[in-house]
């Protein structure tokens, strides 16, 4: 399993810089809980692993910093732009005892933040399918 230090090297910034970016984002975006969202976001600052598909059906594991999680999706920081519509498999530390839980998600947005860092918002597949049936 990847270590925290590996993720920081991949993102090419220090842990304190990463925490400053996450705190800054929460300060700007963390307005009221009643912001018209389908579900409440919960801060989840830590290391996760995202499997991103590449050619020939293979997936490559990338270490990312999660920003928050909700019933419907997850936001995380990554060094690459990930196109909207990309199917991901993400391991989130949200099990009853903090164990990793695998979820599939679809990238709904990706925005450049600073240097090589992008914020990715992904919707869990069960809700994406639900939305497409409406």
PDB file of C-alpha atoms in Angstrom:
ATOM      1  CA  UNK A   1       0.000   0.000   0.000  1.00  0.00           C
ATOM      2  CA  UNK A   2       1.362   3.475  -0.848  1.00  0.00           C
ATOM      3  CA  UNK A   3       2.676   5.626   1.947  1.00  0.00           C
ATOM      4  CA  UNK A   4       1.745   9.243   2.636  1.00  0.00           C
ATOM      5  CA  UNK A   5       5.266  10.384   1.658  1.00  0.00           C
ATOM      6  CA  UNK A   6       4.880   8.797  -1.802  1.00  0.00           C
ATOM      7  CA  UNK A   7       1.733  10.822  -2.483  1.00  0.00           C
ATOM      8  CA  UNK A   8       3.416  14.061  -1.481  1.00  0.00           C
ATOM      9  CA  UNK A   9       6.304  13.337  -3.842  1.00  0.00           C
ATOM     10  CA  UNK A  10       3.870  12.565  -6.643  1.00  0.00           C
ATOM     11  CA  UNK A  11       2.104  15.877  -6.072  1.00  0.00           C
ATOM     12  CA  UNK A  12       5.473  17.618  -5.833  1.00  0.00           C
ATOM     13  CA  UNK A  13       4.556  19.716  -2.797  1.00  0.00           C
ATOM     14  CA  UNK A  14       5.038  19.377   0.934  1.00  0.00           C
ATOM     15  CA  UNK A  15       2.399  18.080   3.317  1.00  0.00           C
ATOM     16  CA  UNK A  16       2.030  21.562   4.829  1.00  0.00           C
ATOM     17  CA  UNK A  17       1.452  23.082   1.368  1.00  0.00           C
ATOM     18  CA  UNK A  18      -1.155  20.407   0.628  1.00  0.00           C
ATOM     19  CA  UNK A  19      -2.966  21.090   3.886  1.00  0.00           C
ATOM     20  CA  UNK A  20      -2.869  24.851   3.161  1.00  0.00           C
ATOM     21  CA  UNK A  21      -4.457  24.241  -0.275  1.00  0.00           C
ATOM     22  CA  UNK A  22      -7.182  22.038   1.232  1.00  0.00           C
ATOM     23  CA  UNK A  23      -7.881  24.539   4.029  1.00  0.00           C
ATOM     24  CA  UNK A  24      -8.030  27.365   1.479  1.00  0.00           C
ATOM     25  CA  UNK A  25     -10.490  25.417  -0.678  1.00  0.00           C
ATOM     26  CA  UNK A  26     -12.677  24.647   2.329  1.00  0.00           C
ATOM     27  CA  UNK A  27     -12.612  28.320   3.315  1.00  0.00           C
ATOM     28  CA  UNK A  28     -13.726  29.410  -0.174  1.00  0.00           C
ATOM     29  CA  UNK A  29     -16.147  26.592  -0.932  1.00  0.00           C
ATOM     30  CA  UNK A  30     -17.242  25.471   2.531  1.00  0.00           C
ATOM     31  CA  UNK A  31     -20.111  27.938   2.807  1.00  0.00           C
ATOM     32  CA  UNK A  32     -23.449  26.811   4.193  1.00  0.00           C
ATOM     33  CA  UNK A  33     -24.359  23.151   4.478  1.00  0.00           C
ATOM     34  CA  UNK A  34     -27.627  24.058   2.731  1.00  0.00           C
ATOM     35  CA  UNK A  35     -25.964  24.934  -0.578  1.00  0.00           C
ATOM     36  CA  UNK A  36     -28.431  23.166  -2.859  1.00  0.00           C
ATOM     37  CA  UNK A  37     -26.366  19.976  -2.972  1.00  0.00           C
ATOM     38  CA  UNK A  38     -27.997  16.548  -3.006  1.00  0.00           C
ATOM     39  CA  UNK A  39     -26.008  15.438   0.047  1.00  0.00           C
ATOM     40  CA  UNK A  40     -23.791  16.955   2.718  1.00  0.00           C
ATOM     41  CA  UNK A  41     -20.055  16.892   2.086  1.00  0.00           C
ATOM     42  CA  UNK A  42     -17.785  15.607   4.846  1.00  0.00           C
ATOM     43  CA  UNK A  43     -14.151  16.624   4.959  1.00  0.00           C
ATOM     44  CA  UNK A  44     -11.877  13.654   4.288  1.00  0.00           C
ATOM     45  CA  UNK A  45      -8.317  14.937   4.122  1.00  0.00           C
ATOM     46  CA  UNK A  46      -5.961  12.050   3.507  1.00  0.00           C
ATOM     47  CA  UNK A  47      -4.416   9.607   1.136  1.00  0.00           C
ATOM     48  CA  UNK A  48      -6.461   7.473  -1.249  1.00  0.00           C
ATOM     49  CA  UNK A  49      -5.656   5.413  -4.313  1.00  0.00           C
ATOM     50  CA  UNK A  50      -7.432   6.023  -7.620  1.00  0.00           C
ATOM     51  CA  UNK A  51      -7.299   3.530 -10.481  1.00  0.00           C
ATOM     52  CA  UNK A  52      -7.430   5.445 -13.776  1.00  0.00           C
ATOM     53  CA  UNK A  53      -8.006   3.558 -17.043  1.00  0.00           C
ATOM     54  CA  UNK A  54      -5.418   3.698 -19.804  1.00  0.00           C
ATOM     55  CA  UNK A  55      -5.359   2.115 -23.233  1.00  0.00           C
ATOM     56  CA  UNK A  56      -5.951  -1.630 -23.627  1.00  0.00           C
ATOM     57  CA  UNK A  57      -8.329  -1.825 -20.653  1.00  0.00           C
ATOM     58  CA  UNK A  58      -5.602  -1.581 -18.017  1.00  0.00           C
ATOM     59  CA  UNK A  59      -5.721   0.773 -15.046  1.00  0.00           C
ATOM     60  CA  UNK A  60      -2.872   2.624 -13.376  1.00  0.00           C
ATOM     61  CA  UNK A  61      -2.903   3.361  -9.637  1.00  0.00           C
ATOM     62  CA  UNK A  62      -2.390   6.997  -8.660  1.00  0.00           C
ATOM     63  CA  UNK A  63      -2.019   8.276  -5.124  1.00  0.00           C
ATOM     64  CA  UNK A  64      -4.236  11.282  -4.459  1.00  0.00           C
ATOM     65  CA  UNK A  65      -5.239  13.529  -1.563  1.00  0.00           C
ATOM     66  CA  UNK A  66      -8.946  13.370  -0.861  1.00  0.00           C
ATOM     67  CA  UNK A  67     -10.697  16.628  -0.088  1.00  0.00           C
ATOM     68  CA  UNK A  68     -14.190  15.536   0.852  1.00  0.00           C
ATOM     69  CA  UNK A  69     -16.745  12.787   0.406  1.00  0.00           C
ATOM     70  CA  UNK A  70     -20.529  12.725   0.360  1.00  0.00           C
ATOM     71  CA  UNK A  71     -23.192  10.130  -0.204  1.00  0.00           C
ATOM     72  CA  UNK A  72     -23.065  10.937  -3.937  1.00  0.00           C
ATOM     73  CA  UNK A  73     -19.376  11.474  -4.665  1.00  0.00           C
ATOM     74  CA  UNK A  74     -15.850  12.460  -3.783  1.00  0.00           C
ATOM     75  CA  UNK A  75     -13.418  15.313  -4.454  1.00  0.00           C
ATOM     76  CA  UNK A  76      -9.659  14.831  -4.559  1.00  0.00           C
ATOM     77  CA  UNK A  77      -6.449  16.543  -5.679  1.00  0.00           C
ATOM     78  CA  UNK A  78      -4.221  15.093  -8.390  1.00  0.00           C
ATOM     79  CA  UNK A  79      -1.294  16.164 -10.576  1.00  0.00           C
ATOM     80  CA  UNK A  80      -3.000  15.441 -13.896  1.00  0.00           C
ATOM     81  CA  UNK A  81      -6.113  16.716 -15.581  1.00  0.00           C
ATOM     82  CA  UNK A  82      -8.614  13.860 -15.786  1.00  0.00           C
ATOM     83  CA  UNK A  83     -11.230  14.284 -18.529  1.00  0.00           C
ATOM     84  CA  UNK A  84     -14.892  14.427 -17.548  1.00  0.00           C
ATOM     85  CA  UNK A  85     -16.646  11.132 -18.133  1.00  0.00           C
ATOM     86  CA  UNK A  86     -13.599   9.072 -17.120  1.00  0.00           C
ATOM     87  CA  UNK A  87     -14.536   5.997 -15.083  1.00  0.00           C
ATOM     88  CA  UNK A  88     -12.446   5.656 -11.902  1.00  0.00           C
ATOM     89  CA  UNK A  89     -12.096   3.094  -9.160  1.00  0.00           C
ATOM     90  CA  UNK A  90     -11.160   4.759  -5.876  1.00  0.00           C
ATOM     91  CA  UNK A  91     -10.145   3.224  -2.557  1.00  0.00           C
ATOM     92  CA  UNK A  92     -11.538   5.414   0.226  1.00  0.00           C
ATOM     93  CA  UNK A  93     -10.683   5.034   3.944  1.00  0.00           C
ATOM     94  CA  UNK A  94     -14.338   5.130   5.007  1.00  0.00           C
ATOM     95  CA  UNK A  95     -15.028   1.627   6.327  1.00  0.00           C
ATOM     96  CA  UNK A  96     -16.262   1.156   9.925  1.00  0.00           C
ATOM     97  CA  UNK A  97     -12.693   0.885  11.270  1.00  0.00           C
ATOM     98  CA  UNK A  98     -11.088   3.154   8.664  1.00  0.00           C
ATOM     99  CA  UNK A  99     -10.435   0.319   6.217  1.00  0.00           C
ATOM    100  CA  UNK A 100     -10.413   1.068   2.485  1.00  0.00           C
ATOM    101  CA  UNK A 101     -13.679   0.729   0.582  1.00  0.00           C
ATOM    102  CA  UNK A 102     -13.614   0.435  -3.225  1.00  0.00           C
ATOM    103  CA  UNK A 103     -16.064   2.647  -5.128  1.00  0.00           C
ATOM    104  CA  UNK A 104     -16.503   3.278  -8.839  1.00  0.00           C
ATOM    105  CA  UNK A 105     -17.072   6.876  -9.871  1.00  0.00           C
ATOM    106  CA  UNK A 106     -17.363   9.038 -12.979  1.00  0.00           C
ATOM    107  CA  UNK A 107     -15.397  12.304 -13.247  1.00  0.00           C
ATOM    108  CA  UNK A 108     -17.888  15.187 -13.409  1.00  0.00           C
ATOM    109  CA  UNK A 109     -15.429  18.084 -13.187  1.00  0.00           C
ATOM    110  CA  UNK A 110     -11.719  18.759 -13.124  1.00  0.00           C
ATOM    111  CA  UNK A 111     -10.236  22.193 -12.559  1.00  0.00           C
ATOM    112  CA  UNK A 112      -6.680  23.485 -12.397  1.00  0.00           C
ATOM    113  CA  UNK A 113      -5.832  24.933  -8.971  1.00  0.00           C
ATOM    114  CA  UNK A 114      -2.175  25.754  -8.707  1.00  0.00           C
ATOM    115  CA  UNK A 115       1.088  24.605 -10.338  1.00  0.00           C
ATOM    116  CA  UNK A 116       0.467  21.010 -11.361  1.00  0.00           C
ATOM    117  CA  UNK A 117      -2.458  20.440  -8.978  1.00  0.00           C
ATOM    118  CA  UNK A 118      -6.001  19.780 -10.178  1.00  0.00           C
ATOM    119  CA  UNK A 119      -9.163  19.267  -8.177  1.00  0.00           C
ATOM    120  CA  UNK A 120     -11.321  16.407  -9.432  1.00  0.00           C
ATOM    121  CA  UNK A 121     -14.980  15.906  -8.553  1.00  0.00           C
ATOM    122  CA  UNK A 122     -16.373  12.434  -9.207  1.00  0.00           C
ATOM    123  CA  UNK A 123     -19.889  11.058  -8.808  1.00  0.00           C
ATOM    124  CA  UNK A 124     -20.309   7.499  -7.559  1.00  0.00           C
ATOM    125  CA  UNK A 125     -21.553   5.262 -10.367  1.00  0.00           C
ATOM    126  CA  UNK A 126     -24.721   4.085  -8.647  1.00  0.00           C
ATOM    127  CA  UNK A 127     -25.939   7.712  -8.601  1.00  0.00           C
ATOM    128  CA  UNK A 128     -24.660   8.431 -12.129  1.00  0.00           C
ATOM    129  CA  UNK A 129     -26.784   5.543 -13.461  1.00  0.00           C
ATOM    130  CA  UNK A 130     -29.756   6.815 -11.495  1.00  0.00           C
ATOM    131  CA  UNK A 131     -29.363  10.282 -13.034  1.00  0.00           C
ATOM    132  CA  UNK A 132     -29.120   8.924 -16.601  1.00  0.00           C
ATOM    133  CA  UNK A 133     -32.456   7.055 -16.218  1.00  0.00           C
ATOM    134  CA  UNK A 134     -34.391  10.263 -15.490  1.00  0.00           C
TER     135      UNK A 134
END
